[in-house]
Amino acid sequence: MAGPLLLLGPQRPTPNVAEALARVGGEGPVVTITAGWRLDEGELGALHGVIGPDAVHLPLYQWFEECMEQMPETRAMYKVRQAQLIRLKRVYRERLHRALEAVRELILQRDDHPEILNPQLEWALDDVRRIDQQFVDQSRAIFHTYPEVGRPWELDQVAERRKQSAALLSNARAVVIAGGHVAVLRNRMMFFGVHQQLYQAWAQHTGVVAWGAGSMLLTDRIVLFYDDPPDGPSHPEILDTGLALLQDTVILPDAVKRLRLDDRMRVALLAGRFKPNLALGMENGAWLELEDGRLVQKGTKGSALLLQADGRVVPLEEAD
Amino acid sequence: MKVIDLIEAIREEPTRAEALLDAFVAAHQFPLVEGDTATFFFYDGKPAKGVNLMHWVFGLETRQPFQRILGTEAFYLPLELPHRARVEYKFELLRGGHRRWIRDPLNDRRAFDPFGSNSVCPMPGYEHPTWIHPEPGCRRGSVESFKFRSEIWTDEREVTMYLPNEYKAHKKYPLLVCHDGGDYRKFAEMVEVLDNLIHRREVRPMVVAWTDGHNRNPEYGANPRQADFLVNELLPQVRERYGVTHDPLETGCMGASFGAVSSLYAAWQHPGVFGKLLLQSGSFVFTDIGHHGRSALFDPVVAFVNQYREEPERIGTPRIYMSCGVFESLIQFNRALVPLMRQSGLRVRFSEAQDGHNWIAWRDRLREGLCWLYPGHLWMWYD
């Protein structure tokens, strides 16, 4: 039976990770993963202060930098692959933009002739979902095109560190994955194969506690979002697949700040696009626990928000 | 009530004109804005010979006479202005044989600059930025100064530094050198803007070195000594004292008006030093034939811009953000440079504002410019 899985809201201003960890229980160290903080990965004072003396850090960002220094060929190949992914992302955004504009237009018109426009709207959303899926599929294909960097943990320089991470995770009572840069966090975990180790540890009762980018990573699909970027309007987009400890859920940290939740059209578009997945906004104080396949709110009321396809936003505990 | 209704009411009841005017003034915010028309209004109850609107909108007459409401000391002027426009203005009051420039006494919206302040008329669609005010929870950076003796200018120069909240001396932060630093801090709220944008992760944590000229226009007007000062004195001083990058791609230079000229000129004189340029309302006057028709201060500027147009590729490949107000005479020169820059292989973002040559216009474009040049990890960052 898998260990506890706890998704928290952002830890500012009031952290609840210590409280959540107490709920996890068990014995052994608490492994922290903060690769999403990038250069600040090692600045653990505040986090380890909250967790206590059991905290042990897994320095994936630092390890990655060291490996790249030691493996110039891999680094070069890595860059080539990243360039390919950037090209793909550019095309994906162009297609997505057009498809989402079509959906938006249909939502605006649908009250006039719902009998005609509702099916059209659903098909238009299917188009968007198809574009999302094709992007994910092609990303995977690009990864497989570069086997040298596709399974880096099989390389000697990486394998040694991978052993260290395996030893740490296998003894841990819990793994804490902090927020930060979600792509960096994901890439560093994947690079060292820590995603597999984490899954195994979780399957063998290790608790997993995550927030922000860490919680997004635990789902099967990572969605990037921000409604008011400085560079003009933007649409939520898929980053990539996640670790899939939690299925059928899109996690949206800090949704109140990052999304225009009072804009029913935007909410409807976001929730409708990812249906049947739950689109969950996570605010400070949120604490969701996976129980019998369902997410149960154990934190502050109103801090986990369900975005609905009708454009409404309701506290998770009040949702049907 | 519209002005036309007021005029009609006064015509019908001239004995109540004063009371009607007082009530009208008390009931409205001025200028009156309806659609694309702003109606400027003056009434202080005292005799006046006339009132003119003084503004700096290139393309309109600088001095626009008000009409008097017959039989009263009240004056008005309807003026069509573009959507999203923001216009700074004063009134010229003709009274007692004198002409006096005053701010609009019925409008408390002000814009400040080194010369004082103007009244402001924002049209519908103008968005007052939210990111210029200190935001709750925002971790503030620090501001500190140092002085050094400049061999180039043979005097002592002060540099004021912005250090982001997370600043650590052992790290290497992106660096931006900024002309007219004191004015950018005072009139464009640049400290608060940096604090907020970094806090929001819209721009990367970065260090800014603000410099000020001692004899501004001659120093900033395509002066090789200023270019040498920036590159050979200021940059080494900053790099020696602070944790900033030596990477040209992460080193930028910015300024407004002549400060923009100085920035572009420094990049031209010293290719490969500045990988980012933020140029606001650059005084990039050039000529195809004949004299430029401006003051002698522009002589070296025009000579430089003409030279730049001949050889744009010499500057290397900095990433450039340019902005200019459409109410400025400089708009045509800025517009003309953009395709030239792009053809020479530069990545240029050009933004036109419905505004003039002023500090608020430059403040309002800081977010776009800084985010374009030093984009943060906002899209990818989830706390």
Short mmCIF file of N, CA, C and O in Angstrom, two decimals, chain A residues 5-9 16-24 282-289 295-300 303-304 316:
data_model
loop_
_atom_site.label_atom_id
_atom_site.label_comp_id
_atom_site.label_asym_id
_atom_site.label_seq_id
_atom_site.Cartn_x
_atom_site.Cartn_y
_atom_site.Cartn_z
N LEU A 5 0.01 10.74 0.64
CA LEU A 5 0.33 11.74 -0.39
C LEU A 5 -0.37 13.03 0.00
O LEU A 5 -1.60 13.09 0.02
N LEU A 6 0.42 14.05 0.31
CA LEU A 6 -0.14 15.31 0.79
C LEU A 6 0.27 16.45 -0.12
O LEU A 6 1.46 16.67 -0.36
N LEU A 7 -0.71 17.15 -0.64
CA LEU A 7 -0.46 18.32 -1.48
C LEU A 7 -0.81 19.56 -0.67
O LEU A 7 -1.93 19.68 -0.17
N LEU A 8 0.14 20.47 -0.57
CA LEU A 8 -0.07 21.67 0.22
C LEU A 8 -0.16 22.89 -0.68
O LEU A 8 0.33 22.88 -1.82
N GLY A 9 -0.73 23.95 -0.12
CA GLY A 9 -0.71 25.23 -0.82
C GLY A 9 0.64 25.89 -0.65
O GLY A 9 1.52 25.38 0.05
N ASN A 16 2.51 25.22 6.50
CA ASN A 16 1.84 24.12 7.20
C ASN A 16 2.53 22.78 6.95
O ASN A 16 1.97 21.72 7.21
N VAL A 17 3.77 22.84 6.45
CA VAL A 17 4.47 21.61 6.13
C VAL A 17 4.79 20.80 7.39
O VAL A 17 4.72 19.56 7.37
N ALA A 18 5.15 21.50 8.49
CA ALA A 18 5.49 20.76 9.71
C ALA A 18 4.28 19.98 10.22
O ALA A 18 4.38 18.81 10.61
N GLU A 19 3.14 20.66 10.19
CA GLU A 19 1.89 20.02 10.62
C GLU A 19 1.57 18.80 9.74
O GLU A 19 1.18 17.74 10.23
N ALA A 20 1.77 18.99 8.44
CA ALA A 20 1.49 17.89 7.51
C ALA A 20 2.44 16.72 7.75
O ALA A 20 2.03 15.56 7.72
N LEU A 21 3.70 17.03 8.01
CA LEU A 21 4.67 15.96 8.23
C LEU A 21 4.35 15.18 9.51
O LEU A 21 4.55 13.96 9.58
N ALA A 22 3.85 15.89 10.51
CA ALA A 22 3.47 15.21 11.76
C ALA A 22 2.38 14.18 11.47
O ALA A 22 2.34 13.10 12.06
N ARG A 23 1.53 14.52 10.52
CA ARG A 23 0.44 13.62 10.14
C ARG A 23 0.98 12.36 9.44
O ARG A 23 0.43 11.27 9.57
N VAL A 24 2.10 12.55 8.71
CA VAL A 24 2.68 11.41 7.97
C VAL A 24 3.20 10.36 8.94
O VAL A 24 3.06 9.16 8.71
N MET A 282 -4.70 26.06 -5.52
CA MET A 282 -4.16 25.79 -4.18
C MET A 282 -3.62 27.08 -3.58
O MET A 282 -2.64 27.64 -4.07
N GLU A 283 -4.25 27.52 -2.49
CA GLU A 283 -3.81 28.74 -1.82
C GLU A 283 -3.10 28.40 -0.51
O GLU A 283 -3.13 27.26 -0.05
N ASN A 284 -2.49 29.41 0.07
CA ASN A 284 -1.82 29.22 1.36
C ASN A 284 -2.81 28.62 2.37
O ASN A 284 -3.93 29.11 2.49
N GLY A 285 -2.41 27.59 3.05
CA GLY A 285 -3.29 26.93 4.02
C GLY A 285 -3.93 25.65 3.48
O GLY A 285 -4.47 24.85 4.24
N ALA A 286 -3.86 25.46 2.17
CA ALA A 286 -4.46 24.24 1.59
C ALA A 286 -3.64 23.01 1.98
O ALA A 286 -2.42 23.07 2.11
N TRP A 287 -4.34 21.92 2.17
CA TRP A 287 -3.70 20.65 2.56
C TRP A 287 -4.66 19.56 2.08
O TRP A 287 -5.67 19.30 2.68
N LEU A 288 -4.30 18.97 0.96
CA LEU A 288 -5.14 17.92 0.39
C LEU A 288 -4.45 16.58 0.61
O LEU A 288 -3.24 16.45 0.42
N GLU A 289 -5.26 15.60 0.99
CA GLU A 289 -4.70 14.27 1.24
C GLU A 289 -5.44 13.26 0.37
O GLU A 289 -6.66 13.35 0.22
N LEU A 295 -9.21 13.25 -3.26
CA LEU A 295 -8.49 14.29 -2.53
C LEU A 295 -9.41 14.88 -1.48
O LEU A 295 -10.51 15.35 -1.78
N VAL A 296 -8.94 14.87 -0.25
CA VAL A 296 -9.75 15.38 0.86
C VAL A 296 -9.04 16.59 1.46
O VAL A 296 -7.85 16.53 1.75
N GLN A 297 -9.79 17.67 1.63
CA GLN A 297 -9.21 18.89 2.18
C GLN A 297 -9.07 18.76 3.70
O GLN A 297 -10.06 18.55 4.42
N LYS A 298 -7.84 18.89 4.19
CA LYS A 298 -7.59 18.84 5.63
C LYS A 298 -7.09 20.19 6.16
O LYS A 298 -6.80 20.31 7.34
N GLY A 299 -6.94 21.13 5.24
CA GLY A 299 -6.36 22.42 5.63
C GLY A 299 -7.44 23.47 5.85
O GLY A 299 -8.60 23.17 6.18
N THR A 300 -7.06 24.72 5.69
CA THR A 300 -7.96 25.84 5.91
C THR A 300 -9.11 25.81 4.90
O THR A 300 -8.88 25.61 3.71
N SER A 303 -9.30 27.20 0.99
CA SER A 303 -7.95 27.38 0.45
C SER A 303 -7.65 26.46 -0.73
O SER A 303 -6.65 26.63 -1.41
N ALA A 304 -8.52 25.49 -0.97
CA ALA A 304 -8.41 24.67 -2.19
C ALA A 304 -9.65 24.96 -3.03
O ALA A 304 -10.77 24.82 -2.55
N LEU A 316 -13.21 23.49 -2.56
CA LEU A 316 -13.28 22.06 -2.85
C LEU A 316 -14.25 21.36 -1.91
O LEU A 316 -15.02 20.47 -2.34
#
